[in-house]
Coordinates of C-alpha atoms in Angstrom, one line a residue:
M189 CA -29.3 -15.4 23.4
G190 CA -32.0 -15.8 26.6
T191 CA -30.3 -12.4 28.6
P192 CA -31.7 -9.2 27.9
D193 CA -30.7 -6.9 25.3
P194 CA -28.5 -3.9 26.7
P195 CA -29.4 -0.6 28.0
R196 CA -30.1 1.2 24.6
V197 CA -28.3 4.3 24.6
C198 CA -29.2 5.9 21.2
A199 CA -33.2 5.0 20.5
A200 CA -33.8 4.1 16.9
T201 CA -37.1 5.5 15.0
G202 CA -37.2 2.6 12.8
W203 CA -36.3 0.0 10.7
P204 CA -35.7 2.1 7.9
P205 CA -32.9 3.6 7.6
S206 CA -31.6 3.4 10.9
R207 CA -32.1 0.2 11.8
T208 CA -30.9 -1.2 8.2
T209 CA -27.9 0.9 8.9
A210 CA -27.5 -0.5 12.6
L211 CA -28.1 -4.5 11.4
A212 CA -25.3 -3.6 8.3
R213 CA -22.9 -2.0 10.7
S214 CA -23.2 -5.2 13.5
C215 CA -22.3 -7.5 10.4
H216 CA -18.5 -6.2 10.9
P217 CA -18.8 -5.3 7.0
G218 CA -14.8 -5.0 6.5
P219 CA -13.9 -8.3 6.9
V220 CA -17.2 -10.0 5.6
V221 CA -16.6 -7.6 2.2
A222 CA -12.6 -8.4 2.7
V223 CA -13.1 -12.2 2.9
S224 CA -15.9 -12.2 0.0
V225 CA -13.6 -10.1 -2.3
L226 CA -10.7 -12.7 -1.2
A227 CA -13.0 -16.0 -1.8
G228 CA -13.8 -14.6 -5.3
A229 CA -10.2 -13.6 -6.7
L230 CA -9.1 -17.2 -5.6
G231 CA -11.8 -18.8 -7.3
V232 CA -10.7 -16.3 -10.4
G233 CA -7.1 -17.7 -9.8
V234 CA -8.2 -21.3 -10.1
G235 CA -10.4 -21.2 -13.1
L236 CA -13.8 -21.3 -11.5
D237 CA -16.7 -20.1 -14.4
G238 CA -19.0 -17.2 -13.6
V239 CA -21.6 -19.4 -12.6
R240 CA -19.2 -21.3 -10.4
G241 CA -17.8 -18.2 -8.8
V242 CA -20.8 -16.3 -8.1
L243 CA -21.6 -19.3 -5.8
L244 CA -18.4 -19.3 -4.1
V245 CA -19.2 -15.8 -3.3
A246 CA -22.6 -16.4 -2.2
A247 CA -21.6 -19.2 0.2
V248 CA -18.5 -17.5 1.6
L249 CA -20.3 -14.0 1.6
S250 CA -24.0 -15.5 3.4
G251 CA -21.5 -17.5 5.9
Q252 CA -19.1 -14.1 7.1
L253 CA -22.6 -12.7 7.4
S254 CA -23.6 -15.0 10.2
V255 CA -20.4 -15.1 11.8
G256 CA -20.6 -11.1 11.8
W257 CA -24.1 -10.7 13.4
C258 CA -23.9 -13.6 15.8
N259 CA -20.3 -12.1 17.1
D260 CA -22.1 -8.8 18.2
A261 CA -25.0 -10.0 19.1
F262 CA -23.4 -12.8 21.5
D263 CA -20.8 -9.8 22.7
A264 CA -23.3 -7.1 23.2
R265 CA -23.3 -7.2 27.0
R266 CA -19.7 -7.2 27.1
D267 CA -19.0 -5.0 24.2
A268 CA -21.9 -2.6 26.0
A269 CA -19.6 -3.0 29.8
S270 CA -16.8 -1.8 27.9
G271 CA -18.2 0.8 26.4
R272 CA -16.7 -0.5 22.7
R273 CA -17.6 2.3 20.2
G274 CA -18.7 1.5 16.5
K275 CA -21.0 -1.5 18.6
P276 CA -25.1 -0.9 17.3
V277 CA -26.2 -4.0 19.4
A278 CA -24.3 -2.6 23.0
D279 CA -25.7 1.1 21.7
G280 CA -29.5 -0.1 21.6
S281 CA -29.4 1.1 18.0
V282 CA -30.7 -2.3 17.2
S283 CA -32.0 -5.5 18.9
R284 CA -29.9 -8.7 19.6
R285 CA -33.3 -10.3 18.7
A286 CA -33.0 -8.8 15.1
V287 CA -29.2 -9.6 14.9
W288 CA -29.7 -13.3 16.2
T289 CA -32.4 -13.2 13.7
A290 CA -30.0 -12.2 10.6
A291 CA -27.2 -14.3 11.5
F292 CA -29.8 -17.6 12.2
T293 CA -31.1 -16.5 8.5
A294 CA -27.5 -15.5 7.0
G295 CA -26.5 -19.5 8.6
L296 CA -29.4 -20.8 7.0
L297 CA -29.3 -19.8 3.1
C298 CA -25.3 -20.7 3.5
V299 CA -25.8 -24.2 3.7
P300 CA -27.2 -24.7 0.0
L301 CA -25.2 -21.8 -1.6
S302 CA -22.5 -24.1 0.1
L303 CA -23.3 -28.0 -1.1
A304 CA -24.5 -26.1 -4.4
C305 CA -20.1 -25.5 -4.9
G306 CA -20.2 -29.4 -4.4
P307 CA -20.6 -31.7 -1.6
L308 CA -16.6 -31.9 -0.7
A309 CA -16.6 -27.6 -1.4
G310 CA -19.7 -27.3 0.6
T311 CA -18.7 -29.7 3.3
V312 CA -15.1 -28.1 3.8
H313 CA -16.5 -24.7 3.9
L314 CA -19.7 -25.5 6.2
A315 CA -17.2 -26.3 8.7
A316 CA -15.0 -23.7 8.5
V317 CA -18.2 -21.4 9.2
A318 CA -19.1 -23.7 12.2
A319 CA -15.6 -24.0 13.8
A320 CA -16.2 -19.6 13.5
W321 CA -19.4 -19.5 15.4
A322 CA -17.7 -22.1 17.9
Y323 CA -15.3 -19.5 18.5
N324 CA -17.7 -17.0 18.6
L325 CA -19.8 -18.7 21.5
G326 CA -16.5 -19.6 23.9
L327 CA -14.1 -20.8 22.0
K328 CA -12.0 -17.4 21.9
A329 CA -11.6 -17.5 25.8
T330 CA -9.5 -21.0 25.4
V331 CA -6.0 -21.7 24.6
L332 CA -7.6 -22.8 21.2
S333 CA -8.3 -19.6 20.5
W334 CA -6.3 -19.7 17.0
L335 CA -7.8 -22.8 15.3
P336 CA -11.1 -21.8 14.1
Y337 CA -9.3 -18.7 12.1
V338 CA -6.6 -21.4 10.9
I339 CA -9.5 -23.2 10.2
G340 CA -11.2 -20.5 8.1
F341 CA -8.2 -19.3 6.6
A342 CA -7.1 -22.5 5.4
A343 CA -10.4 -23.4 3.7
L344 CA -10.5 -20.8 1.5
P345 CA -8.2 -22.0 -0.9
A346 CA -9.5 -25.3 -0.3
V347 CA -13.0 -24.5 -0.8
A348 CA -12.2 -22.4 -4.2
A349 CA -10.2 -25.5 -5.9
L350 CA -12.9 -28.0 -4.4
T351 CA -15.7 -26.1 -6.6
L352 CA -13.9 -26.7 -9.8
P353 CA -15.6 -29.4 -12.5
G354 CA -14.6 -32.9 -10.5
S355 CA -12.9 -31.4 -7.4
P356 CA -9.5 -31.0 -8.0
G357 CA -8.4 -30.1 -4.4
P358 CA -5.9 -27.3 -3.7
A359 CA -2.3 -27.3 -3.9
W360 CA -0.6 -28.3 -0.1
W361 CA 1.4 -25.3 -0.3
A362 CA -2.4 -23.1 -0.6
V363 CA -4.0 -24.7 2.2
T364 CA -0.7 -24.3 4.4
A365 CA -0.2 -20.4 3.3
G366 CA -4.0 -20.1 4.3
A367 CA -3.7 -21.1 8.0
L368 CA -0.6 -19.4 8.6
L369 CA -2.2 -16.6 7.4
G370 CA -5.2 -17.5 9.7
L371 CA -3.2 -17.3 13.0
A372 CA -1.6 -14.6 12.1
A373 CA -5.2 -12.6 11.5
H374 CA -6.1 -13.9 14.9
L375 CA -3.2 -12.5 16.4
G376 CA -3.3 -9.5 14.8
D377 CA -7.2 -8.9 15.2
V378 CA -6.8 -9.6 19.4
L379 CA -3.3 -7.3 19.8
P380 CA -5.7 -3.9 20.1
D381 CA -8.2 -5.3 22.3
I382 CA -6.0 -7.7 24.9
D383 CA -6.5 -5.4 28.2
D384 CA -10.5 -5.2 27.6
D385 CA -11.0 -9.0 27.2
L386 CA -8.9 -9.7 29.8
R387 CA -10.9 -7.6 32.2
N388 CA -14.0 -9.4 31.1
G389 CA -12.6 -12.9 31.1
V390 CA -11.5 -13.7 27.7
C391 CA -8.7 -15.7 27.7
G392 CA -7.5 -17.1 24.5
L393 CA -3.8 -17.7 23.4
P394 CA -3.1 -13.8 22.6
H395 CA -3.7 -12.9 26.4
R396 CA -2.1 -15.8 27.5
L397 CA 0.9 -14.6 25.5
G398 CA 0.2 -10.7 26.7
A399 CA 0.1 -7.8 24.4
T400 CA 4.2 -8.0 24.0
G401 CA 4.5 -11.9 23.5
T402 CA 2.1 -11.9 20.5
R403 CA 3.5 -8.7 19.2
L404 CA 6.8 -10.5 18.8
L405 CA 4.8 -13.8 17.9
L406 CA 2.5 -11.8 14.6
P407 CA 5.8 -11.6 12.1
V408 CA 6.3 -15.4 12.3
P409 CA 3.0 -17.4 10.7
L410 CA 3.6 -14.1 8.4
V411 CA 6.9 -14.6 7.2
A412 CA 6.4 -18.3 7.6
A413 CA 3.7 -17.8 4.2
S414 CA 6.1 -16.0 2.4
A415 CA 8.3 -19.1 2.1
V416 CA 6.0 -21.5 2.0
L417 CA 4.3 -19.8 -1.0
A418 CA 7.3 -18.5 -2.7
F419 CA 8.9 -21.8 -2.1
G420 CA 6.3 -24.4 -2.1
P421 CA 5.1 -24.2 -5.5
A422 CA 7.1 -26.4 -8.6
G423 CA 10.3 -24.2 -9.5
P424 CA 12.0 -20.8 -8.8
P425 CA 10.0 -18.4 -6.8
G426 CA 9.8 -16.1 -10.1
R427 CA 9.7 -12.5 -9.7
W428 CA 6.5 -12.0 -7.4
G429 CA 7.9 -14.7 -4.7
A430 CA 11.4 -12.9 -4.6
V431 CA 9.9 -9.3 -4.2
T432 CA 6.9 -10.8 -1.7
L433 CA 10.2 -12.6 0.6
A434 CA 12.2 -9.4 -0.1
V435 CA 9.4 -7.3 1.8
A436 CA 8.5 -9.8 4.3
A437 CA 11.6 -10.2 6.8
P438 CA 12.6 -6.5 6.6
A439 CA 9.3 -5.3 7.4
A440 CA 8.4 -7.7 10.1
L441 CA 11.9 -6.4 11.7
A442 CA 10.9 -3.0 11.3
G443 CA 7.6 -3.3 12.8
L444 CA 9.8 -4.9 16.0
V445 CA 11.5 -2.6 16.2
L446 CA 9.4 0.5 15.3
A447 CA 7.1 -0.7 18.7
R448 CA 9.4 0.9 20.9
Y449 CA 8.3 4.1 19.9
W450 CA 4.8 3.5 17.9
R451 CA 2.3 1.0 19.8
E452 CA 0.8 0.2 16.6
A453 CA 3.8 -0.2 14.4
A454 CA 3.9 -4.1 14.5
L455 CA 0.7 -4.8 13.6
A456 CA 0.9 -2.5 10.8
A457 CA 3.8 -3.9 9.8
A458 CA 2.1 -7.0 9.5
V459 CA -0.6 -5.9 7.6
V460 CA 1.9 -4.8 5.1
V461 CA 3.2 -8.4 5.3
A462 CA -0.4 -10.2 4.4
A463 CA -1.1 -7.8 2.2
A464 CA 2.1 -8.9 0.1
D465 CA 1.0 -12.8 0.8
V466 CA -2.2 -12.3 0.2
A467 CA -1.0 -11.0 -4.0
L468 CA 0.9 -13.8 -4.1
L469 CA -1.0 -16.5 -3.0
L470 CA -3.7 -15.2 -5.6
V471 CA -0.9 -14.7 -8.8
R472 CA 0.2 -18.7 -7.4
G473 CA -3.4 -19.8 -7.2
A474 CA -4.8 -23.1 -5.2
A475 CA -5.0 -25.6 -7.6
P476 CA -3.1 -28.2 -7.7
V477 CA -0.8 -27.6 -11.0

């Protein structure tokens, strides 16, 4: 945080609207919205009422905003050196100071919002946000780079269930599936940037495996999550479980085979399987039966 801002490539003309837009883009809006919507859907799945559901989404949204802004501010110099597009801090559209301020403000707001969901729910969520910050601040360059993703995704169904009156806790299979999806998310997120990351000294688990090893490993946690979601709850897998199982393995295999001809095939197949897994998780719910 003590390093100077990267050179400004395009000058900002003032906060409204150019810098405001740049600040919004620097929070990683896609993942922020996706995770917040998923949290809301999980809340509905476990039966949260309106007020508790809104608190859950607000807590997750503030946490995700803080993590996204932290990531862009901390990585600004590396992003500028790599010439990565779509990085407002790196191209000078907004200052690092402004993004750090936004990150800490969202992080501070996340504390009371998380605890308002309940002591256990709040503690679990804040631990997940802290793990994500640790990833941004250096853990991503170690062999434990996968851990914050596993913690974060496992925490989502746990926090949703713990926000219920009485904090009944989540089903084991929901947390396990979330952790597996988190591992897959890490592998898929890093895969396109492995070469740039290595040139900049980032050496997390996917980088140590290499692009080929990461591509081969990516389907494993996804298919495993499908199996956990289908067979973890009591009773038969049901129609949705059977559909997910029927999609997961063939899609993953097709992605690996087609990767010889299309570089993004494995990642595209992983997105298909992940979407099926998330849909099944929402159908199954996250609270214990």
